[in-house]
Coordinates of C-alpha atoms in Angstrom, one line a residue:
M1 CA 36.8 -42.2 -45.5
S2 CA 35.2 -38.8 -45.4
S3 CA 34.5 -36.7 -42.4
S4 CA 32.3 -33.7 -41.8
L5 CA 32.6 -30.9 -39.3
S6 CA 29.7 -29.6 -37.4
T7 CA 28.7 -26.1 -38.3
S8 CA 26.1 -25.6 -35.6
Q9 CA 26.6 -22.6 -33.4
P10 CA 27.0 -22.8 -29.6
T11 CA 23.7 -22.4 -27.7
P12 CA 23.7 -18.8 -26.4
P13 CA 23.7 -18.7 -22.6
R14 CA 20.3 -18.3 -21.1
S15 CA 19.5 -15.8 -18.4
R16 CA 19.7 -17.4 -14.9
V17 CA 16.7 -15.4 -13.8
S18 CA 13.4 -15.7 -15.5
E19 CA 12.2 -12.7 -17.6
R20 CA 9.0 -12.6 -15.5
I21 CA 10.9 -12.1 -12.2
G22 CA 13.9 -10.2 -13.7
S23 CA 11.5 -7.5 -14.9
I24 CA 10.2 -6.6 -11.5
A25 CA 11.4 -3.4 -9.9
E26 CA 12.3 -3.7 -6.3
S27 CA 10.1 -1.9 -3.7
A28 CA 11.4 1.6 -3.8
T29 CA 10.1 2.4 -0.3
L30 CA 11.8 -0.6 1.2
A31 CA 15.0 0.1 -0.7
V32 CA 15.1 3.6 0.6
D33 CA 14.4 2.4 4.1
A34 CA 17.1 -0.3 3.8
K35 CA 19.7 2.2 2.6
A36 CA 18.8 4.6 5.5
K37 CA 19.2 1.8 8.0
A38 CA 22.5 0.7 6.5
L39 CA 23.9 4.2 6.7
K40 CA 22.7 4.5 10.3
A41 CA 24.4 1.2 11.1
A42 CA 27.6 2.6 9.7
G43 CA 27.4 5.5 12.1
R44 CA 25.8 8.2 10.0
P45 CA 22.9 10.1 11.6
V46 CA 20.4 9.4 8.9
I47 CA 16.8 10.2 9.5
G48 CA 14.4 8.1 7.4
F49 CA 11.1 9.3 6.0
G50 CA 10.9 6.3 3.6
A51 CA 8.9 3.4 5.1
G52 CA 5.3 3.7 6.0
E53 CA 5.7 2.2 9.4
P54 CA 4.3 3.5 12.7
D55 CA 7.0 4.2 15.3
F56 CA 4.7 3.0 18.0
P57 CA 5.0 -0.5 19.6
T58 CA 2.1 -2.9 18.9
P59 CA -0.5 -2.4 21.7
G60 CA 0.1 -4.5 24.8
Y61 CA -3.1 -6.5 24.7
I62 CA -2.3 -7.7 21.2
V63 CA 1.2 -8.7 22.2
E64 CA -0.2 -10.6 25.2
A65 CA -2.6 -12.5 23.0
A66 CA 0.4 -13.6 20.9
V67 CA 2.4 -14.7 23.9
N68 CA -0.5 -16.8 25.1
A69 CA -1.0 -18.2 21.6
A70 CA 2.7 -19.2 21.4
Q71 CA 2.3 -21.3 24.6
D72 CA -0.8 -23.2 23.3
P73 CA 0.2 -26.4 21.4
K74 CA -2.8 -26.1 19.1
N75 CA -1.0 -23.1 17.4
H76 CA 2.1 -25.2 16.8
R77 CA 0.4 -27.1 13.9
Y78 CA -0.9 -26.4 10.4
S79 CA -4.2 -24.5 10.3
P80 CA -6.6 -23.9 7.3
A81 CA -4.8 -22.2 4.4
G82 CA -7.5 -19.6 4.2
G83 CA -7.2 -18.5 7.8
L84 CA -8.4 -19.4 11.3
P85 CA -12.2 -19.6 11.3
E86 CA -12.5 -17.3 14.3
L87 CA -10.3 -14.7 12.7
K88 CA -12.3 -14.8 9.5
Q89 CA -15.5 -14.4 11.5
A90 CA -13.9 -11.4 13.3
I91 CA -12.8 -9.8 10.0
A92 CA -16.4 -10.2 8.6
E93 CA -17.8 -8.4 11.7
K94 CA -15.1 -5.8 11.5
T95 CA -15.8 -5.1 7.8
L96 CA -19.5 -4.5 8.6
R97 CA -18.5 -2.3 11.6
D98 CA -15.9 -0.2 9.8
S99 CA -16.8 -0.4 6.1
G100 CA -20.5 -0.8 6.4
F101 CA -20.4 -3.8 4.0
E102 CA -21.8 -7.2 5.0
I103 CA -19.8 -10.3 4.2
E104 CA -19.7 -13.9 5.5
P105 CA -16.5 -15.6 6.8
Q106 CA -16.2 -17.8 3.7
Q107 CA -15.7 -14.5 1.8
V108 CA -12.4 -13.8 3.6
L109 CA -8.9 -15.1 2.9
V110 CA -6.2 -14.3 5.5
T111 CA -2.9 -13.6 3.9
N112 CA 0.8 -13.0 4.8
G113 CA 0.5 -9.3 4.9
G114 CA -1.3 -6.9 2.7
K115 CA 1.1 -7.5 -0.2
Q116 CA 0.1 -11.1 -0.6
A117 CA -3.5 -10.0 -0.6
V118 CA -2.7 -7.7 -3.5
Y119 CA -0.9 -10.4 -5.4
N120 CA -3.5 -13.1 -4.8
T121 CA -6.2 -10.8 -6.0
F122 CA -4.6 -9.9 -9.3
A123 CA -3.4 -13.4 -9.9
T124 CA -7.0 -14.6 -9.4
L125 CA -8.7 -12.0 -11.5
L126 CA -6.4 -11.4 -14.4
D127 CA -5.6 -13.2 -17.6
P128 CA -2.6 -12.2 -19.8
G129 CA -3.2 -8.8 -21.4
D130 CA -6.1 -7.8 -19.1
E131 CA -5.8 -4.1 -18.1
V132 CA -6.1 -2.6 -14.7
I133 CA -6.8 1.2 -14.3
V134 CA -4.4 2.5 -11.7
P135 CA -5.0 6.0 -10.3
T136 CA -1.6 7.6 -10.1
P137 CA 0.3 8.4 -7.9
F138 CA 0.1 4.8 -6.8
W139 CA 1.6 2.5 -4.1
T140 CA 4.7 1.0 -5.7
T141 CA 3.6 -2.6 -5.3
Y142 CA 0.4 -2.3 -7.3
P143 CA 1.8 -2.2 -10.9
E144 CA 4.4 -4.9 -10.1
S145 CA 1.7 -7.3 -8.8
I146 CA -0.4 -6.6 -11.8
R147 CA 2.5 -7.4 -14.2
L148 CA 3.3 -10.6 -12.2
A149 CA -0.2 -11.7 -12.8
G150 CA 0.1 -11.1 -16.6
G151 CA -1.9 -7.9 -16.5
V152 CA -1.2 -4.4 -17.8
P153 CA -1.4 -1.4 -15.4
V154 CA -2.9 1.7 -17.1
E155 CA -1.9 4.8 -15.2
V156 CA -4.3 7.7 -14.8
F157 CA -2.5 10.7 -13.2
A158 CA -4.1 13.2 -10.9
G159 CA -1.8 16.0 -9.6
P160 CA -2.0 18.3 -6.6
E161 CA -4.3 20.7 -8.6
T162 CA -7.1 18.1 -8.1
G163 CA -6.0 17.0 -4.7
Y164 CA -4.4 13.9 -6.2
K165 CA -7.8 12.5 -7.0
V166 CA -8.9 11.2 -10.4
T167 CA -12.3 12.0 -12.0
V168 CA -14.8 9.8 -13.8
D169 CA -14.0 11.6 -17.0
Q170 CA -10.3 10.6 -16.7
L171 CA -11.3 7.0 -15.9
E172 CA -13.6 6.9 -18.9
A173 CA -10.9 8.1 -21.2
A174 CA -8.6 5.2 -20.0
V175 CA -11.0 2.4 -20.7
T176 CA -10.3 0.0 -23.6
E177 CA -11.8 -3.4 -24.6
R178 CA -9.1 -5.0 -22.4
T179 CA -10.0 -3.2 -19.2
K180 CA -11.1 -5.6 -16.5
V181 CA -10.4 -3.9 -13.1
L182 CA -10.4 -0.5 -11.5
L183 CA -8.0 -0.1 -8.5
F184 CA -9.2 2.2 -5.8
N185 CA -7.2 3.3 -2.8
S186 CA -8.7 5.8 -0.3
P187 CA -7.1 7.0 2.0
S188 CA -4.2 6.9 -0.4
N189 CA -0.7 5.8 -0.2
P190 CA 1.4 7.8 -1.3
T191 CA -0.6 11.0 -1.3
G192 CA -2.9 10.9 1.7
A193 CA -5.8 11.9 -0.5
V194 CA -9.3 10.8 0.7
Y195 CA -12.2 10.6 -1.7
D196 CA -15.4 12.1 -0.2
P197 CA -18.7 10.1 -0.2
E198 CA -20.0 11.7 -3.4
E199 CA -16.8 11.2 -5.3
T200 CA -16.5 7.6 -4.1
A201 CA -20.1 6.7 -5.1
S202 CA -19.7 8.4 -8.5
I203 CA -16.6 6.3 -9.3
G204 CA -18.2 3.1 -8.0
Q205 CA -21.4 3.7 -10.1
W206 CA -19.2 4.3 -13.2
A207 CA -17.4 1.1 -12.6
V208 CA -20.7 -0.8 -12.3
S209 CA -22.0 0.8 -15.5
R210 CA -18.8 -0.4 -17.3
G211 CA -19.0 -4.0 -15.8
L212 CA -15.6 -3.6 -14.2
W213 CA -14.2 -5.3 -11.1
V214 CA -13.2 -2.9 -8.3
V215 CA -10.3 -3.7 -6.1
T216 CA -10.4 -1.4 -3.1
D217 CA -7.5 -1.1 -0.7
E218 CA -8.8 0.1 2.7
I219 CA -5.8 -0.4 4.9
Y220 CA -5.7 3.3 6.0
E221 CA -9.4 3.4 6.8
H222 CA -9.0 4.6 10.4
L223 CA -6.5 7.3 9.6
T224 CA -8.4 10.3 8.4
Y225 CA -8.3 13.9 9.9
D226 CA -10.2 17.1 10.2
G227 CA -13.5 15.3 10.3
V228 CA -13.0 13.8 6.9
P229 CA -15.0 10.5 6.7
F230 CA -13.7 7.2 5.4
T231 CA -16.1 5.9 2.7
S232 CA -15.9 2.3 1.5
I233 CA -16.7 2.1 -2.2
A234 CA -18.3 -1.3 -1.6
A235 CA -20.8 0.2 0.9
A236 CA -21.3 3.3 -1.2
V237 CA -22.4 1.3 -4.2
P238 CA -24.0 -1.9 -2.9
E239 CA -24.9 -3.1 -6.4
M240 CA -21.2 -3.9 -7.0
A241 CA -21.2 -6.5 -4.3
D242 CA -20.5 -9.4 -6.8
Q243 CA -17.6 -7.5 -8.4
V244 CA -15.7 -5.9 -5.6
I245 CA -12.7 -7.1 -3.6
I246 CA -11.7 -5.4 -0.3
L247 CA -8.0 -5.4 0.7
N248 CA -7.0 -4.7 4.3
G249 CA -4.7 -5.7 7.1
V250 CA -3.6 -4.9 10.6
A251 CA -0.2 -3.4 9.8
K252 CA -1.0 0.3 9.7
T253 CA -4.0 0.7 12.1
Y254 CA -2.5 -1.4 14.9
A255 CA 1.3 -0.8 14.4
M256 CA 1.7 -4.4 13.4
T257 CA 3.9 -4.1 10.2
G258 CA 6.1 -7.0 11.3
W259 CA 3.4 -9.4 12.2
R260 CA 2.4 -10.0 8.5
V261 CA -1.3 -10.3 8.5
G262 CA -3.6 -9.0 5.8
W263 CA -6.7 -10.2 4.0
M264 CA -8.8 -10.0 1.0
A265 CA -12.6 -10.2 1.0
G266 CA -14.9 -10.7 -1.9
P267 CA -17.2 -13.1 -3.8
V268 CA -17.0 -16.7 -2.7
D269 CA -15.8 -18.1 -6.0
I270 CA -12.9 -15.6 -6.1
I271 CA -11.9 -16.2 -2.5
K272 CA -12.0 -20.0 -3.0
A273 CA -9.7 -19.7 -6.0
A274 CA -7.3 -17.4 -4.2
T275 CA -7.3 -19.7 -1.2
N276 CA -6.3 -22.6 -3.6
L277 CA -3.4 -20.4 -4.9
Q278 CA -2.3 -19.6 -1.3
S279 CA -2.5 -23.3 -0.3
H280 CA 0.3 -24.0 -2.8
A281 CA 2.3 -20.7 -2.2
T282 CA 2.5 -20.4 1.5
S283 CA -0.3 -22.4 3.2
N284 CA -1.5 -20.7 6.4
V285 CA -0.4 -17.5 7.9
A286 CA 1.6 -18.1 11.2
N287 CA -0.9 -19.0 13.8
V288 CA 0.6 -16.8 16.5
S289 CA 0.3 -13.8 14.2
Q290 CA -3.3 -14.7 13.4
R291 CA -4.1 -14.9 17.1
A292 CA -2.6 -11.4 17.5
A293 CA -4.6 -10.1 14.6
L294 CA -7.8 -11.6 16.1
A295 CA -7.1 -9.6 19.3
A296 CA -6.6 -6.5 17.2
V297 CA -9.7 -6.6 14.9
A298 CA -12.0 -7.8 17.7
G299 CA -10.6 -5.4 20.3
P300 CA -11.1 -1.7 21.1
L301 CA -9.8 1.2 19.0
D302 CA -8.5 3.2 22.0
A303 CA -4.8 2.7 21.1
V304 CA -5.6 3.5 17.5
E305 CA -7.1 6.8 18.5
E306 CA -4.0 7.6 20.6
M307 CA -1.7 6.9 17.6
K308 CA -4.0 9.0 15.3
T309 CA -3.6 12.0 17.6
A310 CA 0.1 11.8 17.3
F311 CA -0.1 11.4 13.5
N312 CA -2.3 14.4 13.2
R313 CA 0.1 16.5 15.2
R314 CA 3.0 15.4 12.9
R315 CA 0.9 15.9 9.8
K316 CA 0.5 19.6 10.6
A317 CA 4.1 20.0 11.4
I318 CA 5.5 18.3 8.3
V319 CA 3.2 20.2 5.9
E320 CA 4.2 23.5 7.5
G321 CA 7.9 22.6 7.4
L322 CA 7.8 21.4 3.8
N323 CA 6.0 24.4 2.6
A324 CA 8.8 26.5 4.0
V325 CA 11.3 24.9 1.7
P326 CA 12.0 27.0 -1.5
G327 CA 10.4 25.3 -4.5
F328 CA 8.3 22.9 -2.4
S329 CA 4.5 22.9 -2.4
C330 CA 2.8 20.4 -0.1
P331 CA -1.0 20.0 0.1
T332 CA -2.4 19.0 3.5
P333 CA -3.2 15.3 3.3
A334 CA -6.6 14.3 4.7
G335 CA -5.6 10.7 5.5
A336 CA -2.9 8.0 6.0
F337 CA 0.5 9.2 7.2
Y338 CA 2.2 10.5 4.2
A339 CA 3.0 14.0 2.8
Y340 CA 3.3 14.1 -1.0
V341 CA 5.2 17.2 -1.9
D342 CA 5.4 18.8 -5.3
V343 CA 9.0 19.7 -5.8
R344 CA 8.9 20.7 -9.5
G345 CA 9.7 24.2 -8.4
A346 CA 12.9 23.1 -6.9
L347 CA 14.2 21.2 -10.0
G348 CA 16.4 22.7 -12.5
E349 CA 19.9 22.3 -14.1
K350 CA 21.4 20.9 -10.9
H351 CA 18.7 18.4 -10.1
Q352 CA 16.5 17.6 -13.1
T353 CA 14.4 14.8 -11.5
S354 CA 13.0 14.1 -8.1
A355 CA 15.2 11.0 -8.0
E356 CA 18.3 13.2 -8.3
L357 CA 16.9 15.6 -5.7
A358 CA 16.2 12.7 -3.3
G359 CA 19.7 11.4 -3.8
Y360 CA 21.2 14.8 -3.1
I361 CA 19.1 15.2 0.1
L362 CA 20.3 11.8 1.4
E363 CA 23.9 12.5 0.5
K364 CA 24.1 16.1 1.9
A365 CA 21.5 16.3 4.6
E366 CA 21.5 12.6 5.6
V367 CA 17.7 12.5 5.2
A368 CA 16.0 9.6 3.3
V369 CA 12.9 10.4 1.3
V370 CA 11.2 8.5 -1.6
P371 CA 11.2 10.1 -5.1
G372 CA 8.0 10.4 -7.1
E373 CA 9.4 8.0 -9.7
A374 CA 8.5 5.2 -7.4
F375 CA 4.8 6.2 -7.5
G376 CA 4.4 7.6 -11.0
P377 CA 5.8 10.8 -12.7
S378 CA 8.9 12.6 -11.5
G379 CA 8.6 15.9 -9.7
F380 CA 7.4 14.8 -6.3
L381 CA 8.7 13.4 -3.0
R382 CA 6.9 11.2 -0.5
L383 CA 7.7 11.6 3.2
S384 CA 6.1 9.4 5.9
Y385 CA 5.3 11.2 9.1
A386 CA 4.9 8.0 11.1
L387 CA 8.2 8.7 12.8
G388 CA 9.0 10.4 16.1
D389 CA 8.3 14.1 16.6
D390 CA 12.0 14.9 17.3
D391 CA 13.2 13.1 14.2
L392 CA 10.6 14.7 12.1
A393 CA 11.6 18.2 13.2
E394 CA 15.3 17.5 12.8
G395 CA 14.8 15.9 9.3
I396 CA 12.7 18.7 7.9
G397 CA 15.0 21.3 9.4
R398 CA 18.0 19.7 7.6
I399 CA 16.1 19.8 4.3
Q400 CA 15.2 23.4 4.8
Q401 CA 18.8 24.4 5.6
L402 CA 20.2 22.4 2.6
L403 CA 17.8 23.7 0.0
A404 CA 17.8 27.3 1.3
R405 CA 21.5 27.4 0.3

C-alpha cells in the first residue's frame, strides 16, 4: 500500500475584529475626557477641557417632562422607529423658527444622539468610493462615519489665517468625478468659526452648481456671540432643498448630552431609507428622552440665553488666557464653546507635535486638552470652555505656568 502526506499549509488565523471596524479610530475627545476622569477618580486634580459638554444641569422644565413621561405607561412600549409624531412635528416647527427652512414631519428622523444622525446620513447617501468634501479642522466623528459608510473623506484645510473657514476656490480644487457630498458645519466644532450670510450663500450656490448633496450640521446654531448671526445654508440657498440634509439635536443647546436625542431632516426618500436603517439598528429612541426633547424644542429659550451668557464670559477669559502663553495664538471664536489655539510657535525639539504637547500638559500640569491631530493637521489644541469659571481659570493658569518655564 502507498500513502501520501498532505502538503497543505495551515490556514492562517483570521483577525477576530473585522477590518471595517478595526480601522476606526476611537473618538479622541471622548478618550481625552475618559482619561481625565480616570485620573480624577485616582485622586489627581485633573481639569478637563476635552469634552464638549455644558457643565449646567438640564433645565428643570425638561427634567419634569421626563419624570412625567416615565410615569405614563404609554411610554413603556415601542414607538415608531422614526420618532414620536408630536416630536417630529415640533422639530419641523423649530426648524422653520430657527433655521428659516420649512419642512414637514415626514422629513424628520429622530436618532439616538447627533452621532447616529451623522452615521445614518452618510450610510444612506454614500456608495463605496463616493467622496465627501470635509472642511478641516473637522469634528472627529465625521471622517469615521464617512469611512464606515464606504465613503472617502477629502480634507480641505483652512487655518487661522482665514478664520478657519474654507473658500469656494478651495472647494472647487477638491472636486473630482467621485465627489457626492459637501459637509458644512457652522458654528464649527472644533474651531468656533461661523460663516457669515454671504459666505454661506456662496458655498451653497457653488454646491448647487456642482450638483452636490450638502450635509449641514447645525447643532450649535444658538451659540453665536458679538452679534454674529447664525445662517442655515438650507435657508440661504432654497434651491438646494432637494439635496440638503440638516443635522441637529438637543445636546448642546439644552445641556442634554446624556439624553441622546438628535435628528436628521431632509428629502422624504432619504429620510424613509434612513428610518428603515434605524429600524434594524436601534428601533426607536427611548420614549422618555423623546418626551424631554419635545419639551426642549417646543419650549422657551430663556435657559439657553442664560447658559450663553456664561459661555460668552468664559470665551473671553479663555482667549485672553491662551494668548498669554508663549508660542500660543488663539483667534476669538464667534460660536460654539471651543477655543482652537495655534500652538505651532510652541513646538520644537522637545515637543514636535501637538499630540506630544498635549501629553506633556496632561502629565505635568494635570490639564486635559485635545490635540489637533484629532481634527486634522498637527499644530493646534482644542479646549472646550463649557466648564466652570473657576476650573477654567485654574486650568489656563496651570498651562501658563508650565509653558512659561
